[in-house]
Amino acid sequence: MKVIAIINQKGGVGKTTTAINLGAQFAREGKRTLAIDLDPQANLTVVLSGGQFEFDTTITHVFDSAKKYPITEAIIPAMAAEQAIPNLSLCPTDIRLSRVIEQSLTKVHRERILLKQLDTIKDDFDVVLLDCPPNLSLTSVNAMMAADLFLIPVDGGSFSLNGLADLLDALEEVKETEDVNFAVFRNEYAKTNKLINNFLDEQLNELDGKVLSTSVRRTEAIGQASVSAEPLLTYKPGSTALNDYKSLAKELIARVNV
Ligand SMILES: Nc1ncnc2c1ncn2[C@@H]1O[C@H](COP(=O)(O)OP(=O)(O)O)[C@@H](O)[C@H]1O
Ligand SMILES: [Mg+2]
């Protein structure tokens, strides 16, 4: 089982969209995939549950008391158009996550709660995707401890790289290595944005070998699918944007050997 954390402390760069559509793609390729929502805003939860808001057990319960609520209790089949998506499971979140995490500050090994829980299901899944919140909180540190690879979306907004150096510093610190396994890709890519693309290329040049060759193009159907609470794969099976996720999945499979 390989754990991929989709991380960037900036909001709106496409973390959740990537978790949804990459998850659907991995599942389609027969990988037993689990998507875990670590953002109390619960966008991933809503989409992959087919629009639900209430759950008996969420990742919040697990962080609150893993003894009482092991992660297996919080895993449900992912749904689209009232049908289970084969090979795709969801661990939902809820709005209380941030508060519960703060209260766990007194727990010993509090940054390893997720890591330990994932260890209990390592034979049940091939790949786990962690949809991280837009901050470097204790939730994100749990994701960092658990991840084999960090997938970092950057968008066309020229300021999105400002935080990248900070993020890489945090990853190095948590992982206690300068050789962090991360991969950056461009999201919401638009060929016509020459100025922004040149700027991004220049910045990303320094990350030799860490930039994926796949860019996910800006596509209206991607946003529309999220609004109607579905992965693109079921919302618009003929969409050309699916090719981007297919090639993203392929590159990642090669990098982490899923
Ligand atoms: N490639 C894309 N093309 C079009 N819209 C996108 C694309 N990626 C993300 N979006 C839209 O951008 C917004 C922010 O994306 P989201 O995945 O929620 O970001 P994050 O999780 O990093 O905050 C959403 O409305 C989403 O539908
Ligand atoms: Mg998000």
PDB file of N, CA and C in Angstrom, residues 129-221:
ATOM      1  N   LEU A 129      -5.105   8.035  -0.890  1.00  0.00           N
ATOM      2  CA  LEU A 129      -4.910   9.442  -1.221  1.00  0.00           C
ATOM      3  C   LEU A 129      -5.372  10.294  -0.046  1.00  0.00           C
ATOM      4  N   LEU A 130      -4.528  11.198   0.399  1.00  0.00           N
ATOM      5  CA  LEU A 130      -4.880  12.075   1.515  1.00  0.00           C
ATOM      6  C   LEU A 130      -5.158  13.470   0.969  1.00  0.00           C
ATOM      7  N   ASP A 131      -6.393  13.942   1.141  1.00  0.00           N
ATOM      8  CA  ASP A 131      -6.750  15.297   0.711  1.00  0.00           C
ATOM      9  C   ASP A 131      -6.507  16.234   1.891  1.00  0.00           C
ATOM     10  N   CYS A 132      -5.408  16.973   1.824  1.00  0.00           N
ATOM     11  CA  CYS A 132      -4.979  17.776   2.977  1.00  0.00           C
ATOM     12  C   CYS A 132      -5.693  19.123   3.053  1.00  0.00           C
ATOM     13  N   PRO A 133      -5.788  19.679   4.270  1.00  0.00           N
ATOM     14  CA  PRO A 133      -6.402  21.005   4.430  1.00  0.00           C
ATOM     15  C   PRO A 133      -5.432  22.095   3.968  1.00  0.00           C
ATOM     16  N   PRO A 134      -5.937  23.318   3.749  1.00  0.00           N
ATOM     17  CA  PRO A 134      -5.062  24.393   3.260  1.00  0.00           C
ATOM     18  C   PRO A 134      -4.278  25.062   4.392  1.00  0.00           C
ATOM     19  N   ASN A 135      -3.544  24.293   5.146  1.00  0.00           N
ATOM     20  CA  ASN A 135      -2.707  24.846   6.222  1.00  0.00           C
ATOM     21  C   ASN A 135      -1.690  23.783   6.628  1.00  0.00           C
ATOM     22  N   LEU A 136      -0.785  24.160   7.519  1.00  0.00           N
ATOM     23  CA  LEU A 136       0.202  23.193   7.995  1.00  0.00           C
ATOM     24  C   LEU A 136      -0.074  22.857   9.455  1.00  0.00           C
ATOM     25  N   SER A 137      -1.306  22.460   9.718  1.00  0.00           N
ATOM     26  CA  SER A 137      -1.746  22.129  11.074  1.00  0.00           C
ATOM     27  C   SER A 137      -1.298  20.721  11.458  1.00  0.00           C
ATOM     28  N   LEU A 138      -1.706  20.312  12.658  1.00  0.00           N
ATOM     29  CA  LEU A 138      -1.388  18.958  13.118  1.00  0.00           C
ATOM     30  C   LEU A 138      -2.007  17.899  12.206  1.00  0.00           C
ATOM     31  N   THR A 139      -3.130  18.231  11.575  1.00  0.00           N
ATOM     32  CA  THR A 139      -3.723  17.297  10.606  1.00  0.00           C
ATOM     33  C   THR A 139      -2.752  17.070   9.453  1.00  0.00           C
ATOM     34  N   SER A 140      -2.182  18.164   8.956  1.00  0.00           N
ATOM     35  CA  SER A 140      -1.237  18.040   7.840  1.00  0.00           C
ATOM     36  C   SER A 140       0.019  17.297   8.278  1.00  0.00           C
ATOM     37  N   VAL A 141       0.442  17.526   9.507  1.00  0.00           N
ATOM     38  CA  VAL A 141       1.631  16.815  10.007  1.00  0.00           C
ATOM     39  C   VAL A 141       1.344  15.316  10.069  1.00  0.00           C
ATOM     40  N   ASN A 142       0.126  14.940  10.457  1.00  0.00           N
ATOM     41  CA  ASN A 142      -0.259  13.523  10.435  1.00  0.00           C
ATOM     42  C   ASN A 142      -0.164  12.958   9.016  1.00  0.00           C
ATOM     43  N   ALA A 143      -0.619  13.753   8.047  1.00  0.00           N
ATOM     44  CA  ALA A 143      -0.535  13.329   6.650  1.00  0.00           C
ATOM     45  C   ALA A 143       0.924  13.187   6.225  1.00  0.00           C
ATOM     46  N   MET A 144       1.749  14.135   6.647  1.00  0.00           N
ATOM     47  CA  MET A 144       3.172  14.091   6.286  1.00  0.00           C
ATOM     48  C   MET A 144       3.842  12.837   6.837  1.00  0.00           C
ATOM     49  N   MET A 145       3.540  12.510   8.091  1.00  0.00           N
ATOM     50  CA  MET A 145       4.141  11.333   8.714  1.00  0.00           C
ATOM     51  C   MET A 145       3.749  10.062   7.969  1.00  0.00           C
ATOM     52  N   ALA A 146       2.515  10.053   7.442  1.00  0.00           N
ATOM     53  CA  ALA A 146       1.977   8.825   6.847  1.00  0.00           C
ATOM     54  C   ALA A 146       2.343   8.646   5.374  1.00  0.00           C
ATOM     55  N   ALA A 147       2.757   9.738   4.709  1.00  0.00           N
ATOM     56  CA  ALA A 147       2.854   9.691   3.242  1.00  0.00           C
ATOM     57  C   ALA A 147       4.166   9.122   2.726  1.00  0.00           C
ATOM     58  N   ASP A 148       4.063   8.364   1.610  1.00  0.00           N
ATOM     59  CA  ASP A 148       5.253   7.904   0.887  1.00  0.00           C
ATOM     60  C   ASP A 148       5.652   8.916  -0.171  1.00  0.00           C
ATOM     61  N   LEU A 149       4.659   9.649  -0.665  1.00  0.00           N
ATOM     62  CA  LEU A 149       4.908  10.633  -1.726  1.00  0.00           C
ATOM     63  C   LEU A 149       4.004  11.838  -1.498  1.00  0.00           C
ATOM     64  N   PHE A 150       4.549  13.029  -1.732  1.00  0.00           N
ATOM     65  CA  PHE A 150       3.744  14.247  -1.652  1.00  0.00           C
ATOM     66  C   PHE A 150       3.473  14.737  -3.061  1.00  0.00           C
ATOM     67  N   LEU A 151       2.196  14.885  -3.369  1.00  0.00           N
ATOM     68  CA  LEU A 151       1.803  15.381  -4.683  1.00  0.00           C
ATOM     69  C   LEU A 151       1.343  16.826  -4.501  1.00  0.00           C
ATOM     70  N   ILE A 152       2.048  17.749  -5.143  1.00  0.00           N
ATOM     71  CA  ILE A 152       1.811  19.178  -4.900  1.00  0.00           C
ATOM     72  C   ILE A 152       1.259  19.854  -6.157  1.00  0.00           C
ATOM     73  N   PRO A 153      -0.048  20.182  -6.152  1.00  0.00           N
ATOM     74  CA  PRO A 153      -0.578  20.920  -7.297  1.00  0.00           C
ATOM     75  C   PRO A 153      -0.195  22.399  -7.199  1.00  0.00           C
ATOM     76  N   VAL A 154       0.207  22.986  -8.317  1.00  0.00           N
ATOM     77  CA  VAL A 154       0.378  24.447  -8.354  1.00  0.00           C
ATOM     78  C   VAL A 154      -0.497  24.969  -9.484  1.00  0.00           C
ATOM     79  N   ASP A 155      -1.080  26.147  -9.265  1.00  0.00           N
ATOM     80  CA  ASP A 155      -1.982  26.657 -10.296  1.00  0.00           C
ATOM     81  C   ASP A 155      -1.350  27.835 -11.027  1.00  0.00           C
ATOM     82  N   GLY A 156      -2.101  28.349 -11.982  1.00  0.00           N
ATOM     83  CA  GLY A 156      -1.571  29.414 -12.822  1.00  0.00           C
ATOM     84  C   GLY A 156      -1.411  30.740 -12.110  1.00  0.00           C
ATOM     85  N   GLY A 157      -2.095  30.928 -10.996  1.00  0.00           N
ATOM     86  CA  GLY A 157      -1.976  32.176 -10.231  1.00  0.00           C
ATOM     87  C   GLY A 157      -0.505  32.379  -9.888  1.00  0.00           C
ATOM     88  N   SER A 158       0.041  33.516 -10.261  1.00  0.00           N
ATOM     89  CA  SER A 158       1.490  33.677 -10.188  1.00  0.00           C
ATOM     90  C   SER A 158       2.032  33.646  -8.765  1.00  0.00           C
ATOM     91  N   PHE A 159       1.145  33.682  -7.773  1.00  0.00           N
ATOM     92  CA  PHE A 159       1.653  33.726  -6.406  1.00  0.00           C
ATOM     93  C   PHE A 159       1.684  32.355  -5.739  1.00  0.00           C
ATOM     94  N   SER A 160       1.243  31.353  -6.444  1.00  0.00           N
ATOM     95  CA  SER A 160       1.083  30.069  -5.760  1.00  0.00           C
ATOM     96  C   SER A 160       2.418  29.399  -5.418  1.00  0.00           C
ATOM     97  N   LEU A 161       3.501  29.886  -6.018  1.00  0.00           N
ATOM     98  CA  LEU A 161       4.783  29.254  -5.705  1.00  0.00           C
ATOM     99  C   LEU A 161       5.449  29.855  -4.475  1.00  0.00           C
ATOM    100  N   ASN A 162       4.924  31.005  -4.027  1.00  0.00           N
ATOM    101  CA  ASN A 162       5.528  31.639  -2.847  1.00  0.00           C
ATOM    102  C   ASN A 162       5.634  30.701  -1.668  1.00  0.00           C
ATOM    103  N   GLY A 163       4.586  29.908  -1.488  1.00  0.00           N
ATOM    104  CA  GLY A 163       4.558  29.040  -0.324  1.00  0.00           C
ATOM    105  C   GLY A 163       5.289  27.724  -0.520  1.00  0.00           C
ATOM    106  N   LEU A 164       5.735  27.459  -1.735  1.00  0.00           N
ATOM    107  CA  LEU A 164       6.319  26.149  -2.021  1.00  0.00           C
ATOM    108  C   LEU A 164       7.586  25.888  -1.203  1.00  0.00           C
ATOM    109  N   ALA A 165       8.429  26.917  -1.087  1.00  0.00           N
ATOM    110  CA  ALA A 165       9.666  26.765  -0.312  1.00  0.00           C
ATOM    111  C   ALA A 165       9.344  26.467   1.152  1.00  0.00           C
ATOM    112  N   ASP A 166       8.325  27.164   1.691  1.00  0.00           N
ATOM    113  CA  ASP A 166       7.913  26.913   3.078  1.00  0.00           C
ATOM    114  C   ASP A 166       7.418  25.488   3.240  1.00  0.00           C
ATOM    115  N   LEU A 167       6.635  25.047   2.268  1.00  0.00           N
ATOM    116  CA  LEU A 167       6.088  23.690   2.328  1.00  0.00           C
ATOM    117  C   LEU A 167       7.218  22.660   2.307  1.00  0.00           C
ATOM    118  N   LEU A 168       8.162  22.860   1.405  1.00  0.00           N
ATOM    119  CA  LEU A 168       9.268  21.895   1.303  1.00  0.00           C
ATOM    120  C   LEU A 168      10.090  21.885   2.592  1.00  0.00           C
ATOM    121  N   ASP A 169      10.275  23.068   3.192  1.00  0.00           N
ATOM    122  CA  ASP A 169      10.974  23.130   4.492  1.00  0.00           C
ATOM    123  C   ASP A 169      10.247  22.288   5.534  1.00  0.00           C
ATOM    124  N   ALA A 170       8.917  22.453   5.576  1.00  0.00           N
ATOM    125  CA  ALA A 170       8.117  21.710   6.564  1.00  0.00           C
ATOM    126  C   ALA A 170       8.219  20.203   6.319  1.00  0.00           C
ATOM    127  N   LEU A 171       8.184  19.814   5.056  1.00  0.00           N
ATOM    128  CA  LEU A 171       8.266  18.385   4.732  1.00  0.00           C
ATOM    129  C   LEU A 171       9.622  17.809   5.156  1.00  0.00           C
ATOM    130  N   GLU A 172      10.684  18.580   4.892  1.00  0.00           N
ATOM    131  CA  GLU A 172      12.028  18.123   5.268  1.00  0.00           C
ATOM    132  C   GLU A 172      12.140  17.969   6.780  1.00  0.00           C
ATOM    133  N   GLU A 173      11.532  18.909   7.483  1.00  0.00           N
ATOM    134  CA  GLU A 173      11.612  18.872   8.943  1.00  0.00           C
ATOM    135  C   GLU A 173      10.863  17.667   9.505  1.00  0.00           C
ATOM    136  N   VAL A 174       9.637  17.483   9.017  1.00  0.00           N
ATOM    137  CA  VAL A 174       8.818  16.377   9.541  1.00  0.00           C
ATOM    138  C   VAL A 174       9.416  15.026   9.155  1.00  0.00           C
ATOM    139  N   LYS A 175       9.873  14.919   7.920  1.00  0.00           N
ATOM    140  CA  LYS A 175      10.423  13.645   7.445  1.00  0.00           C
ATOM    141  C   LYS A 175      11.868  13.432   7.898  1.00  0.00           C
ATOM    142  N   GLU A 176      12.454  14.477   8.493  1.00  0.00           N
ATOM    143  CA  GLU A 176      13.848  14.425   8.971  1.00  0.00           C
ATOM    144  C   GLU A 176      14.802  13.969   7.869  1.00  0.00           C
ATOM    145  N   THR A 177      14.594  14.529   6.679  1.00  0.00           N
ATOM    146  CA  THR A 177      15.496  14.240   5.560  1.00  0.00           C
ATOM    147  C   THR A 177      15.454  15.408   4.570  1.00  0.00           C
ATOM    148  N   GLU A 178      16.542  15.587   3.830  1.00  0.00           N
ATOM    149  CA  GLU A 178      16.527  16.617   2.792  1.00  0.00           C
ATOM    150  C   GLU A 178      16.130  16.009   1.455  1.00  0.00           C
ATOM    151  N   ASP A 179      15.899  14.704   1.481  1.00  0.00           N
ATOM    152  CA  ASP A 179      15.558  14.001   0.260  1.00  0.00           C
ATOM    153  C   ASP A 179      14.089  13.580   0.284  1.00  0.00           C
ATOM    154  N   VAL A 180      13.206  14.567   0.335  1.00  0.00           N
ATOM    155  CA  VAL A 180      11.767  14.283   0.425  1.00  0.00           C
ATOM    156  C   VAL A 180      11.250  13.823  -0.935  1.00  0.00           C
ATOM    157  N   ASN A 181      10.395  12.800  -0.899  1.00  0.00           N
ATOM    158  CA  ASN A 181       9.828  12.279  -2.134  1.00  0.00           C
ATOM    159  C   ASN A 181       8.583  13.093  -2.507  1.00  0.00           C
ATOM    160  N   PHE A 182       8.786  14.093  -3.357  1.00  0.00           N
ATOM    161  CA  PHE A 182       7.633  14.903  -3.748  1.00  0.00           C
ATOM    162  C   PHE A 182       7.587  15.082  -5.259  1.00  0.00           C
ATOM    163  N   ALA A 183       6.397  15.425  -5.743  1.00  0.00           N
ATOM    164  CA  ALA A 183       6.209  15.660  -7.171  1.00  0.00           C
ATOM    165  C   ALA A 183       5.240  16.829  -7.342  1.00  0.00           C
ATOM    166  N   VAL A 184       5.638  17.769  -8.173  1.00  0.00           N
ATOM    167  CA  VAL A 184       4.812  18.950  -8.426  1.00  0.00           C
ATOM    168  C   VAL A 184       4.162  18.814  -9.800  1.00  0.00           C
ATOM    169  N   PHE A 185       2.902  19.231  -9.920  1.00  0.00           N
ATOM    170  CA  PHE A 185       2.316  19.299 -11.270  1.00  0.00           C
ATOM    171  C   PHE A 185       1.471  20.559 -11.400  1.00  0.00           C
ATOM    172  N   ARG A 186       1.330  21.004 -12.631  1.00  0.00           N
ATOM    173  CA  ARG A 186       0.538  22.197 -12.908  1.00  0.00           C
ATOM    174  C   ARG A 186      -0.928  21.824 -13.023  1.00  0.00           C
ATOM    175  N   ASN A 187      -1.781  22.527 -12.283  1.00  0.00           N
ATOM    176  CA  ASN A 187      -3.220  22.328 -12.405  1.00  0.00           C
ATOM    177  C   ASN A 187      -3.849  23.583 -13.014  1.00  0.00           C
ATOM    178  N   GLU A 188      -5.015  23.411 -13.570  1.00  0.00           N
ATOM    179  CA  GLU A 188      -5.720  24.511 -14.260  1.00  0.00           C
ATOM    180  C   GLU A 188      -4.822  25.146 -15.304  1.00  0.00           C
ATOM    181  N   TYR A 189      -4.097  24.299 -16.000  1.00  0.00           N
ATOM    182  CA  TYR A 189      -3.165  24.775 -17.017  1.00  0.00           C
ATOM    183  C   TYR A 189      -3.927  25.299 -18.235  1.00  0.00           C
ATOM    184  N   ALA A 190      -3.516  26.452 -18.722  1.00  0.00           N
ATOM    185  CA  ALA A 190      -4.100  26.996 -19.955  1.00  0.00           C
ATOM    186  C   ALA A 190      -2.957  27.435 -20.859  1.00  0.00           C
ATOM    187  N   LYS A 191      -2.924  26.843 -22.034  1.00  0.00           N
ATOM    188  CA  LYS A 191      -1.813  27.081 -22.953  1.00  0.00           C
ATOM    189  C   LYS A 191      -1.649  28.557 -23.299  1.00  0.00           C
ATOM    190  N   THR A 192      -2.771  29.264 -23.337  1.00  0.00           N
ATOM    191  CA  THR A 192      -2.736  30.661 -23.794  1.00  0.00           C
ATOM    192  C   THR A 192      -2.148  31.622 -22.753  1.00  0.00           C
ATOM    193  N   ASN A 193      -2.026  31.190 -21.513  1.00  0.00           N
ATOM    194  CA  ASN A 193      -1.462  32.059 -20.471  1.00  0.00           C
ATOM    195  C   ASN A 193       0.065  32.089 -20.557  1.00  0.00           C
ATOM    196  N   LYS A 194       0.591  32.609 -21.634  1.00  0.00           N
ATOM    197  CA  LYS A 194       2.034  32.516 -21.877  1.00  0.00           C
ATOM    198  C   LYS A 194       2.874  33.102 -20.750  1.00  0.00           C
ATOM    199  N   LEU A 195       2.422  34.280 -20.273  1.00  0.00           N
ATOM    200  CA  LEU A 195       3.192  34.995 -19.247  1.00  0.00           C
ATOM    201  C   LEU A 195       3.318  34.140 -17.990  1.00  0.00           C
ATOM    202  N   ILE A 196       2.170  33.654 -17.541  1.00  0.00           N
ATOM    203  CA  ILE A 196       2.134  32.836 -16.332  1.00  0.00           C
ATOM    204  C   ILE A 196       2.889  31.525 -16.544  1.00  0.00           C
ATOM    205  N   ASN A 197       2.700  30.920 -17.702  1.00  0.00           N
ATOM    206  CA  ASN A 197       3.377  29.649 -17.970  1.00  0.00           C
ATOM    207  C   ASN A 197       4.891  29.802 -17.971  1.00  0.00           C
ATOM    208  N   ASN A 198       5.375  30.888 -18.578  1.00  0.00           N
ATOM    209  CA  ASN A 198       6.824  31.118 -18.588  1.00  0.00           C
ATOM    210  C   ASN A 198       7.359  31.319 -17.180  1.00  0.00           C
ATOM    211  N   PHE A 199       6.585  32.084 -16.397  1.00  0.00           N
ATOM    212  CA  PHE A 199       6.975  32.335 -15.012  1.00  0.00           C
ATOM    213  C   PHE A 199       7.061  31.022 -14.234  1.00  0.00           C
ATOM    214  N   LEU A 200       6.010  30.211 -14.380  1.00  0.00           N
ATOM    215  CA  LEU A 200       5.977  28.925 -13.674  1.00  0.00           C
ATOM    216  C   LEU A 200       7.140  28.027 -14.120  1.00  0.00           C
ATOM    217  N   ASP A 201       7.365  27.983 -15.430  1.00  0.00           N
ATOM    218  CA  ASP A 201       8.447  27.149 -15.966  1.00  0.00           C
ATOM    219  C   ASP A 201       9.779  27.535 -15.338  1.00  0.00           C
ATOM    220  N   GLU A 202       9.994  28.845 -15.264  1.00  0.00           N
ATOM    221  CA  GLU A 202      11.256  29.352 -14.724  1.00  0.00           C
ATOM    222  C   GLU A 202      11.436  28.922 -13.260  1.00  0.00           C
ATOM    223  N   GLN A 203      10.355  29.088 -12.488  1.00  0.00           N
ATOM    224  CA  GLN A 203      10.405  28.731 -11.067  1.00  0.00           C
ATOM    225  C   GLN A 203      10.593  27.220 -10.878  1.00  0.00           C
ATOM    226  N   LEU A 204       9.834  26.475 -11.680  1.00  0.00           N
ATOM    227  CA  LEU A 204       9.845  25.028 -11.505  1.00  0.00           C
ATOM    228  C   LEU A 204      11.134  24.386 -12.021  1.00  0.00           C
ATOM    229  N   ASN A 205      11.824  25.109 -12.879  1.00  0.00           N
ATOM    230  CA  ASN A 205      13.099  24.645 -13.416  1.00  0.00           C
ATOM    231  C   ASN A 205      14.074  24.215 -12.330  1.00  0.00           C
ATOM    232  N   GLU A 206      14.004  24.953 -11.229  1.00  0.00           N
ATOM    233  CA  GLU A 206      14.927  24.679 -10.120  1.00  0.00           C
ATOM    234  C   GLU A 206      14.647  23.337  -9.447  1.00  0.00           C
ATOM    235  N   LEU A 207      13.426  22.823  -9.658  1.00  0.00           N
ATOM    236  CA  LEU A 207      13.044  21.566  -8.997  1.00  0.00           C
ATOM    237  C   LEU A 207      13.300  20.381  -9.915  1.00  0.00           C
ATOM    238  N   ASP A 208      14.414  20.416 -10.557  1.00  0.00           N
ATOM    239  CA  ASP A 208      14.803  19.408 -11.528  1.00  0.00           C
ATOM    240  C   ASP A 208      14.361  17.984 -11.144  1.00  0.00           C
ATOM    241  N   GLY A 209      13.627  17.338 -12.030  1.00  0.00           N
ATOM    242  CA  GLY A 209      13.225  15.958 -11.776  1.00  0.00           C
ATOM    243  C   GLY A 209      12.025  15.789 -10.867  1.00  0.00           C
ATOM    244  N   LYS A 210      11.574  16.873 -10.261  1.00  0.00           N
ATOM    245  CA  LYS A 210      10.442  16.779  -9.336  1.00  0.00           C
ATOM    246  C   LYS A 210       9.152  17.271  -9.964  1.00  0.00           C
ATOM    247  N   VAL A 211       9.248  17.781 -11.189  1.00  0.00           N
ATOM    248  CA  VAL A 211       8.051  18.300 -11.850  1.00  0.00           C
ATOM    249  C   VAL A 211       7.529  17.253 -12.827  1.00  0.00           C
ATOM    250  N   LEU A 212       6.273  16.877 -12.655  1.00  0.00           N
ATOM    251  CA  LEU A 212       5.691  15.867 -13.525  1.00  0.00           C
ATOM    252  C   LEU A 212       5.465  16.446 -14.913  1.00  0.00           C
ATOM    253  N   SER A 213       5.518  15.608 -15.923  1.00  0.00           N
ATOM    254  CA  SER A 213       5.296  16.152 -17.269  1.00  0.00           C
ATOM    255  C   SER A 213       3.812  16.354 -17.549  1.00  0.00           C
ATOM    256  N   THR A 214       2.952  15.727 -16.750  1.00  0.00           N
ATOM    257  CA  THR A 214       1.510  15.953 -16.917  1.00  0.00           C
ATOM    258  C   THR A 214       1.102  17.297 -16.328  1.00  0.00           C
ATOM    259  N   SER A 215       0.339  18.063 -17.094  1.00  0.00           N
ATOM    260  CA  SER A 215      -0.370  19.223 -16.549  1.00  0.00           C
ATOM    261  C   SER A 215      -1.850  18.918 -16.687  1.00  0.00           C
ATOM    262  N   VAL A 216      -2.631  19.246 -15.648  1.00  0.00           N
ATOM    263  CA  VAL A 216      -4.076  19.073 -15.775  1.00  0.00           C
ATOM    264  C   VAL A 216      -4.648  20.389 -16.298  1.00  0.00           C
ATOM    265  N   ARG A 217      -5.248  20.312 -17.468  1.00  0.00           N
ATOM    266  CA  ARG A 217      -5.741  21.534 -18.111  1.00  0.00           C
ATOM    267  C   ARG A 217      -6.964  22.109 -17.414  1.00  0.00           C
ATOM    268  N   ARG A 218      -7.104  23.418 -17.548  1.00  0.00           N
ATOM    269  CA  ARG A 218      -8.321  24.050 -17.039  1.00  0.00           C
ATOM    270  C   ARG A 218      -9.475  23.609 -17.925  1.00  0.00           C
ATOM    271  N   THR A 219     -10.460  22.957 -17.298  1.00  0.00           N
ATOM    272  CA  THR A 219     -11.569  22.385 -18.054  1.00  0.00           C
ATOM    273  C   THR A 219     -12.862  22.654 -17.306  1.00  0.00           C
ATOM    274  N   GLU A 220     -13.800  23.215 -18.011  1.00  0.00           N
ATOM    275  CA  GLU A 220     -15.068  23.563 -17.377  1.00  0.00           C
ATOM    276  C   GLU A 220     -15.747  22.349 -16.747  1.00  0.00           C
ATOM    277  N   ALA A 221     -15.675  21.208 -17.442  1.00  0.00           N
ATOM    278  CA  ALA A 221     -16.365  20.000 -16.967  1.00  0.00           C
ATOM    279  C   ALA A 221     -15.849  19.531 -15.602  1.00  0.00           C
TER     280      ALA A 221
END
